[in-house]
Amino acid sequence: EILVVAGGGSGAQSWGGGGGGGGVLNFTNITLTAGNNYTAVIGAGGQIPRAAAVGNRGVASSFNGYNATGGGGGATTAGASTSGGSGGGGSYGTQAPSAGIAGQGFAGGDSVGTGTTWGAAGGGGGASAVGSAGTGPAANNVVAGAGGQGRNISINGSWIVYGSGGGGNAHISSAGNNPTGGLGGMCG
């Protein structure tokens, strides 16, 4: 059995969308030859961006020709999200989420808001599900989207979640505000 997981994308600054989970590939009944050398590359997660910058993509991982794509970066109010193994979340109604790659992950979630006085960004996509959309405003509550669910895989006897998306960011400028950031993705 082979499991290849890429690095996840980072969420964005400036009221940004959540980062997409790294692409996940899991294959069974794969034949490997004892004594042969196989090349494995483990991709890092995307770096935290500077202020007001779009999230960074994660780095790809690979093993013997099986390539998992890094997760996409989350959008800001001024910059688009990026696609990846799973896509980055949208930002405040002005920037759309991005797509994931079929067989590796899903798209990020949509956002809502004005981009100035309030907004709820979308969660990054996960290996098992699309990121959730942001919601609001209702009674001065805005809630950012949760990250998409990852894949629950047992490759060594223990069930572990891989490739979950990151939660989005929320903001509201009115008095008595109750912005709530999005949760990271859970198991699928």
Short mmCIF file of C-alpha atoms in Angstrom, two decimals:
data_model
loop_
_atom_site.label_atom_id
_atom_site.label_comp_id
_atom_site.label_asym_id
_atom_site.label_seq_id
_atom_site.Cartn_x
_atom_site.Cartn_y
_atom_site.Cartn_z
CA GLU A 1 0.00 0.00 0.00
CA ILE A 2 1.22 3.51 -0.85
CA LEU A 3 0.18 6.78 0.79
CA VAL A 4 1.41 10.10 -0.62
CA VAL A 5 0.34 13.36 1.05
CA ALA A 6 1.44 16.80 -0.15
CA GLY A 7 1.96 19.89 1.99
CA GLY A 8 -1.12 21.96 2.76
CA GLY A 9 -1.56 25.53 1.55
CA SER A 10 -1.52 28.43 4.00
CA GLY A 11 -4.44 30.64 4.84
CA ALA A 12 -4.33 34.29 3.77
CA GLN A 13 -3.79 37.48 5.72
CA SER A 14 -6.23 40.42 5.44
CA TRP A 15 -9.50 38.66 6.32
CA GLY A 16 -8.44 35.69 4.25
CA GLY A 17 -9.70 32.31 3.14
CA GLY A 18 -8.45 29.05 4.58
CA GLY A 19 -5.62 27.10 2.97
CA GLY A 20 -6.43 23.96 1.00
CA GLY A 21 -5.32 20.57 2.27
CA GLY A 22 -2.45 18.88 0.49
CA GLY A 23 -3.42 16.33 -2.15
CA VAL A 24 -3.86 12.76 -0.88
CA LEU A 25 -3.15 9.62 -2.90
CA ASN A 26 -3.69 6.13 -1.45
CA PHE A 27 -3.17 2.98 -3.50
CA THR A 28 -3.41 -0.67 -2.47
CA ASN A 29 -2.03 -3.80 -4.14
CA ILE A 30 1.08 -2.00 -5.37
CA THR A 31 4.08 -4.23 -6.01
CA LEU A 32 7.50 -3.03 -4.88
CA THR A 33 10.70 -5.03 -5.34
CA ALA A 34 12.87 -5.76 -2.32
CA GLY A 35 16.38 -4.34 -2.69
CA ASN A 36 15.36 -1.65 -5.19
CA ASN A 37 15.81 2.03 -4.42
CA TYR A 38 12.72 4.24 -4.59
CA THR A 39 12.73 8.01 -4.46
CA ALA A 40 10.40 9.75 -2.02
CA VAL A 41 9.87 13.52 -1.79
CA ILE A 42 7.94 14.99 1.18
CA GLY A 43 6.45 18.42 0.51
CA ALA A 44 6.34 21.17 3.13
CA GLY A 45 3.29 23.22 3.97
CA GLY A 46 2.87 26.68 2.46
CA GLN A 47 4.57 29.52 4.31
CA ILE A 48 2.50 32.06 6.23
CA PRO A 49 2.16 35.09 3.93
CA ARG A 50 3.12 38.65 4.67
CA ALA A 51 0.38 41.15 5.59
CA ALA A 52 -2.47 41.42 3.04
CA ALA A 53 -0.96 38.66 0.90
CA VAL A 54 -2.60 35.59 -0.60
CA GLY A 55 -1.82 32.28 1.09
CA ASN A 56 1.03 30.23 -0.31
CA ARG A 57 0.68 26.87 -1.99
CA GLY A 58 1.94 23.75 -0.30
CA VAL A 59 4.76 21.75 -1.86
CA ALA A 60 4.11 18.57 -3.84
CA SER A 61 5.03 15.11 -2.52
CA SER A 62 5.90 12.09 -4.64
CA PHE A 63 6.86 8.45 -4.47
CA ASN A 64 7.98 6.35 -7.43
CA GLY A 65 5.97 8.35 -9.98
CA TYR A 66 2.90 8.93 -7.81
CA ASN A 67 2.59 12.70 -7.42
CA ALA A 68 0.37 14.54 -4.91
CA THR A 69 -0.12 18.27 -5.50
CA GLY A 70 0.32 20.86 -2.75
CA GLY A 71 -2.77 22.54 -1.32
CA GLY A 72 -3.88 25.92 -2.65
CA GLY A 73 -3.48 29.22 -0.81
CA GLY A 74 -6.45 31.14 0.62
CA ALA A 75 -7.67 34.38 -0.97
CA THR A 76 -7.52 37.88 0.51
CA THR A 77 -9.91 40.75 -0.16
CA ALA A 78 -7.49 41.94 -2.83
CA GLY A 79 -6.03 38.71 -4.20
CA ALA A 80 -7.36 35.46 -5.64
CA SER A 81 -7.02 32.05 -4.02
CA THR A 82 -4.94 29.41 -5.75
CA SER A 83 -5.83 25.89 -6.82
CA GLY A 84 -4.03 22.80 -5.62
CA GLY A 85 -4.54 19.25 -4.39
CA SER A 86 -7.43 20.91 -2.54
CA GLY A 87 -8.26 24.53 -3.35
CA GLY A 88 -7.95 27.64 -1.21
CA GLY A 89 -11.02 29.35 0.29
CA GLY A 90 -12.57 32.57 -1.01
CA SER A 91 -12.46 35.94 0.72
CA TYR A 92 -15.31 38.26 1.76
CA GLY A 93 -17.54 38.00 -1.27
CA THR A 94 -14.98 39.53 -3.61
CA GLN A 95 -12.59 36.67 -4.32
CA ALA A 96 -13.73 33.19 -5.36
CA PRO A 97 -12.44 29.89 -3.98
CA SER A 98 -10.29 27.66 -6.14
CA ALA A 99 -10.63 24.11 -7.37
CA GLY A 100 -9.01 20.93 -6.13
CA ILE A 101 -7.67 18.09 -8.28
CA ALA A 102 -9.96 15.14 -8.91
CA GLY A 103 -8.80 12.10 -6.99
CA GLN A 104 -6.69 14.23 -4.60
CA GLY A 105 -9.02 16.80 -3.03
CA PHE A 106 -11.87 19.28 -3.34
CA ALA A 107 -12.48 23.00 -3.85
CA GLY A 108 -12.40 25.71 -1.21
CA GLY A 109 -15.57 27.28 0.18
CA ASP A 110 -17.31 30.47 -0.93
CA SER A 111 -17.24 33.69 1.05
CA VAL A 112 -19.79 36.39 1.88
CA GLY A 113 -19.43 40.04 2.81
CA THR A 114 -18.77 43.56 1.63
CA GLY A 115 -15.00 43.36 1.79
CA THR A 116 -14.97 46.45 4.07
CA THR A 117 -17.39 46.44 7.01
CA TRP A 118 -17.97 42.71 7.40
CA GLY A 119 -17.11 39.40 5.85
CA ALA A 120 -16.77 35.68 6.39
CA ALA A 121 -14.16 33.88 4.32
CA GLY A 122 -14.50 30.32 3.07
CA GLY A 123 -12.64 27.32 4.40
CA GLY A 124 -9.99 25.56 2.34
CA GLY A 125 -10.95 22.36 0.57
CA GLY A 126 -10.11 18.97 2.05
CA ALA A 127 -9.28 15.53 0.68
CA SER A 128 -12.86 14.29 1.26
CA ALA A 129 -15.05 17.40 0.98
CA VAL A 130 -15.41 20.97 -0.25
CA GLY A 131 -14.59 23.72 2.27
CA SER A 132 -17.62 25.26 3.96
CA ALA A 133 -18.90 28.70 2.95
CA GLY A 134 -18.84 31.68 5.28
CA THR A 135 -22.20 32.90 6.62
CA GLY A 136 -23.67 36.15 7.96
CA PRO A 137 -24.55 38.69 9.02
CA ALA A 138 -27.27 37.69 11.48
CA ALA A 139 -27.66 39.54 14.79
CA ASN A 140 -24.13 40.88 14.28
CA ASN A 141 -22.78 37.35 13.92
CA VAL A 142 -20.54 36.33 11.06
CA VAL A 143 -19.02 32.87 10.89
CA ALA A 144 -16.19 31.89 8.59
CA GLY A 145 -16.30 28.60 6.74
CA ALA A 146 -14.72 25.46 8.16
CA GLY A 147 -12.04 23.57 6.30
CA GLY A 148 -13.10 20.60 4.20
CA GLN A 149 -12.84 17.15 5.75
CA GLY A 150 -9.70 15.12 5.26
CA ARG A 151 -9.44 11.41 4.47
CA ASN A 152 -9.36 8.90 7.31
CA ILE A 153 -6.81 6.26 6.30
CA SER A 154 -5.26 3.32 8.14
CA ILE A 155 -1.97 2.31 6.56
CA ASN A 156 -0.15 1.04 9.67
CA GLY A 157 -3.02 -0.08 11.90
CA SER A 158 -3.92 3.38 13.19
CA TRP A 159 -6.61 5.57 11.63
CA ILE A 160 -5.21 9.01 10.84
CA VAL A 161 -6.79 11.98 9.02
CA TYR A 162 -4.84 13.36 6.08
CA GLY A 163 -5.35 16.43 3.90
CA SER A 164 -7.85 18.49 5.91
CA GLY A 165 -8.52 22.10 4.88
CA GLY A 166 -7.94 25.15 7.05
CA GLY A 167 -10.70 27.38 8.42
CA GLY A 168 -11.40 30.87 7.09
CA ASN A 169 -11.27 34.25 8.81
CA ALA A 170 -14.21 36.44 9.92
CA HIS A 171 -14.57 40.18 10.58
CA ILE A 172 -17.35 42.63 11.42
CA SER A 173 -16.84 46.29 12.33
CA SER A 174 -20.21 47.13 13.94
CA ALA A 175 -20.67 47.47 17.71
CA GLY A 176 -21.41 44.30 19.63
CA ASN A 177 -19.87 42.23 16.90
CA ASN A 178 -19.35 38.48 17.16
CA PRO A 179 -17.01 37.26 14.42
CA THR A 180 -16.13 33.58 14.55
CA GLY A 181 -13.22 32.03 12.68
CA GLY A 182 -13.71 28.77 10.82
CA LEU A 183 -12.65 25.42 12.25
CA GLY A 184 -10.08 23.22 10.57
CA GLY A 185 -11.39 20.22 8.66
CA MET A 186 -12.20 17.02 10.54
CA CYS A 187 -12.15 13.41 9.38
CA GLY A 188 -14.10 12.28 6.33
#
